[in-house]
mmCIF file of C-alpha atoms and ligand atoms in Angstrom:
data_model
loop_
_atom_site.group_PDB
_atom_site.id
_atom_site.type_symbol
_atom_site.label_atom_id
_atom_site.label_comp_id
_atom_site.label_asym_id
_atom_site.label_seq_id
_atom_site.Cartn_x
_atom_site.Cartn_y
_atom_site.Cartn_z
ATOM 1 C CA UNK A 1 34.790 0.015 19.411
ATOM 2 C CA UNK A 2 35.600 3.798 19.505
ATOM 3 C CA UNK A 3 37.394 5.159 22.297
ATOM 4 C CA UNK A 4 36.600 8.099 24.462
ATOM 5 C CA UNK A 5 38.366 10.749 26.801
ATOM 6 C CA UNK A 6 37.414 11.484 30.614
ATOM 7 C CA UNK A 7 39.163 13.585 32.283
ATOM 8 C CA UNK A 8 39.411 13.228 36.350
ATOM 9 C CA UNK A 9 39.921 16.518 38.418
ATOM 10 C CA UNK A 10 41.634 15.936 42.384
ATOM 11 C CA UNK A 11 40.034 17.308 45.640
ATOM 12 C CA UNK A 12 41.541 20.303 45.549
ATOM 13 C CA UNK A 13 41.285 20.780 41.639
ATOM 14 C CA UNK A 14 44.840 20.626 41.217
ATOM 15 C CA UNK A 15 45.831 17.649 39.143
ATOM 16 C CA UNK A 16 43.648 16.146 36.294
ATOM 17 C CA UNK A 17 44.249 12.805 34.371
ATOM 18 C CA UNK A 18 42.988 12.185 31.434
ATOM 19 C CA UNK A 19 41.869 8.521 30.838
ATOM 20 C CA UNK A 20 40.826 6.610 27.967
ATOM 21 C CA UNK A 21 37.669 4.546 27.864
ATOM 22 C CA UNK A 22 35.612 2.606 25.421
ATOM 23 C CA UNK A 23 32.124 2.676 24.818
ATOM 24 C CA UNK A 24 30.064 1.088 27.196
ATOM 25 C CA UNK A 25 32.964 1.010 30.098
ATOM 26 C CA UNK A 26 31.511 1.653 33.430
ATOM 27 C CA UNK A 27 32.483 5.467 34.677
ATOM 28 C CA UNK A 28 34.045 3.008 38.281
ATOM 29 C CA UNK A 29 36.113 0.709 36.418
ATOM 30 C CA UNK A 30 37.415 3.352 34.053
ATOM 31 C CA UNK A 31 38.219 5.455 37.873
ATOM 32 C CA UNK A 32 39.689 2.619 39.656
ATOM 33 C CA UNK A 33 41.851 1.729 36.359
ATOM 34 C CA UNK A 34 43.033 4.850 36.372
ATOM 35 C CA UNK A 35 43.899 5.229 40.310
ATOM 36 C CA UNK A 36 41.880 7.497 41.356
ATOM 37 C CA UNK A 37 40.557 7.092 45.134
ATOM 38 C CA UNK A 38 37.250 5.552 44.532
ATOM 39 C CA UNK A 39 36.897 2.637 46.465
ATOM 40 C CA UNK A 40 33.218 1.556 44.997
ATOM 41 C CA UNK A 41 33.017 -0.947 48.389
ATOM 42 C CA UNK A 42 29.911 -2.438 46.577
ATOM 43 C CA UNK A 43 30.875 -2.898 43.433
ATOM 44 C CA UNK A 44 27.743 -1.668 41.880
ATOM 45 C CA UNK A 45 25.473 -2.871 43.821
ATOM 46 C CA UNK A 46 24.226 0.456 44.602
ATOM 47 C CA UNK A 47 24.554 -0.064 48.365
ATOM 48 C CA UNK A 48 27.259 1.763 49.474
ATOM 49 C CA UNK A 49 28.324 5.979 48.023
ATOM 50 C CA UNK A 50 31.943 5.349 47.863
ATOM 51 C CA UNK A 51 31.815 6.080 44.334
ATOM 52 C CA UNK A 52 29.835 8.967 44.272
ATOM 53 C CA UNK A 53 31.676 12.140 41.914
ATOM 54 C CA UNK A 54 30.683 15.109 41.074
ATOM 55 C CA UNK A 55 30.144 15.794 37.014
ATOM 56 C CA UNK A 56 31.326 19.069 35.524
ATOM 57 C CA UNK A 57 28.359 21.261 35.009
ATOM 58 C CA UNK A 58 28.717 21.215 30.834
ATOM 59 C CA UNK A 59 28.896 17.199 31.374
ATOM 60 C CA UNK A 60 25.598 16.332 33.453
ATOM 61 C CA UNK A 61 22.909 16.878 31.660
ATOM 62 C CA UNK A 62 24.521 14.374 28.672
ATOM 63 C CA UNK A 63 23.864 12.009 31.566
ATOM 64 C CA UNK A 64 20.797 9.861 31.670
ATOM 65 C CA UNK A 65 18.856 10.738 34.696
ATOM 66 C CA UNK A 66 19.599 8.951 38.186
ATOM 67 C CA UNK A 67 17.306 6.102 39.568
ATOM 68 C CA UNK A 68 15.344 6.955 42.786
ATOM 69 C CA UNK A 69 17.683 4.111 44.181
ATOM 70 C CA UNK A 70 20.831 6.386 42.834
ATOM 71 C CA UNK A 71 18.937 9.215 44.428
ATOM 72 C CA UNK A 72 18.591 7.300 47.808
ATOM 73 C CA UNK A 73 22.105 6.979 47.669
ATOM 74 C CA UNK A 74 23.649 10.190 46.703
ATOM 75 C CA UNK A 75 21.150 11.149 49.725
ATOM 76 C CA UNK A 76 23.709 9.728 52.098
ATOM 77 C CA UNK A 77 27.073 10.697 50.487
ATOM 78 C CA UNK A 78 28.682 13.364 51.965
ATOM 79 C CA UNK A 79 29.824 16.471 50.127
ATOM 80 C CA UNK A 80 26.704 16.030 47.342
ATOM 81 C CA UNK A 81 26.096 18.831 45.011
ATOM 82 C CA UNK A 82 23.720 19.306 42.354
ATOM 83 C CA UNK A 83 25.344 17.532 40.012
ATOM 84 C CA UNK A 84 26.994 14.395 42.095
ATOM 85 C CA UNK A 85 26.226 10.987 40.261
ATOM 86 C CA UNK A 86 27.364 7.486 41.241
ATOM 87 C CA UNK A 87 30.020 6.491 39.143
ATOM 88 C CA UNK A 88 29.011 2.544 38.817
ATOM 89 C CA UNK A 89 26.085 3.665 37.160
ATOM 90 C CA UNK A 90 26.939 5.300 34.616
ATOM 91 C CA UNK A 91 27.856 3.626 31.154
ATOM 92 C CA UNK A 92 30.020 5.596 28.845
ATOM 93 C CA UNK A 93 28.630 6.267 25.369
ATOM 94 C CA UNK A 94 30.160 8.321 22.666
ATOM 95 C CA UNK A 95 28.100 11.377 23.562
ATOM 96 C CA UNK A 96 30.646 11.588 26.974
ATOM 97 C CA UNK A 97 33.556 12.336 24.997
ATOM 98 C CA UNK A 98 35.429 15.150 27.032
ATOM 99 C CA UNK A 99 33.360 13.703 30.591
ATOM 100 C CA UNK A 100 35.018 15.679 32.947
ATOM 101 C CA UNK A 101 34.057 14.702 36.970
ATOM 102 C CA UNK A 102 35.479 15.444 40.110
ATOM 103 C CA UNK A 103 36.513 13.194 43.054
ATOM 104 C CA UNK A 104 34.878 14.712 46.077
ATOM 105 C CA UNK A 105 37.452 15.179 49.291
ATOM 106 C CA UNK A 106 34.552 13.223 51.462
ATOM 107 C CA UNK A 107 35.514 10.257 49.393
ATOM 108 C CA UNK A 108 39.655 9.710 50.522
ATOM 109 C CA UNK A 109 40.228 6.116 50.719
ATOM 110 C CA UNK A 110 41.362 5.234 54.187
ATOM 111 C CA UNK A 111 43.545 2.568 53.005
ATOM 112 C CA UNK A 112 45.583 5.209 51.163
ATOM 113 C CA UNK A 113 47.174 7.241 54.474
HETATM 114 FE FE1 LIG B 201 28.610 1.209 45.714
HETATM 115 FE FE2 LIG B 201 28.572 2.564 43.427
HETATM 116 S S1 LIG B 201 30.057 1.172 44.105
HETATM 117 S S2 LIG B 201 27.107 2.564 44.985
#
């Protein structure tokens, strides 16, 4: 299976890592994997917005659109901008080579202070 870059950007824009991902990895796994502070408290389930990031501009419209239950939720998350997504719903495919999204400050995982 071919393998695919996404790039992570911190709160403050600071630090990036770049991660590598396969086709048809889910955009949360591929996060947590990679440490960044996404705690995804319901593991997909689409009931909680701790995994909610915002894609780079360029990136979202590559994106399939959101559900109206992805909408619900993004409703709630704090920090949401135009282009904030729930990362356990999306599924990498080769067209988001180069993803680039950002981990919103709202979403600092208690645990880690
Ligand atoms: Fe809860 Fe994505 S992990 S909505």
């Amino acid at each position: 299976m071919s393998e695919i870059k996404i790039t992570f950007v911190s709160v403050d824009g600071e630090k990036s890592v770049e991660a590598t991902a396969r086709v048809g990895d889910n955009l949360l796994t591929i996060a947590q994997v990679n440490d960044q502070p996404l705690e995804g408290t319901c593991e997909g389930q689409m009931a909680c917005s701790t995994c909610h990031v915002i894609v780079d501009t360029n990136d979202f419209d590559k994106l399939p659109e959101a559900s109206e239950m992805e909408e619900d939720m993004l409703d709630l998350a704090a920090g949401v901008k135009r282009t904030s997504r729930l990362a356990c719903q999306i599924t990498l495919t080769q067209d988001l080579d180069g993803l680039t999204v950002r981990i919103p400050s709202e979403s600092h995982n208690m645990q880690g202070f």
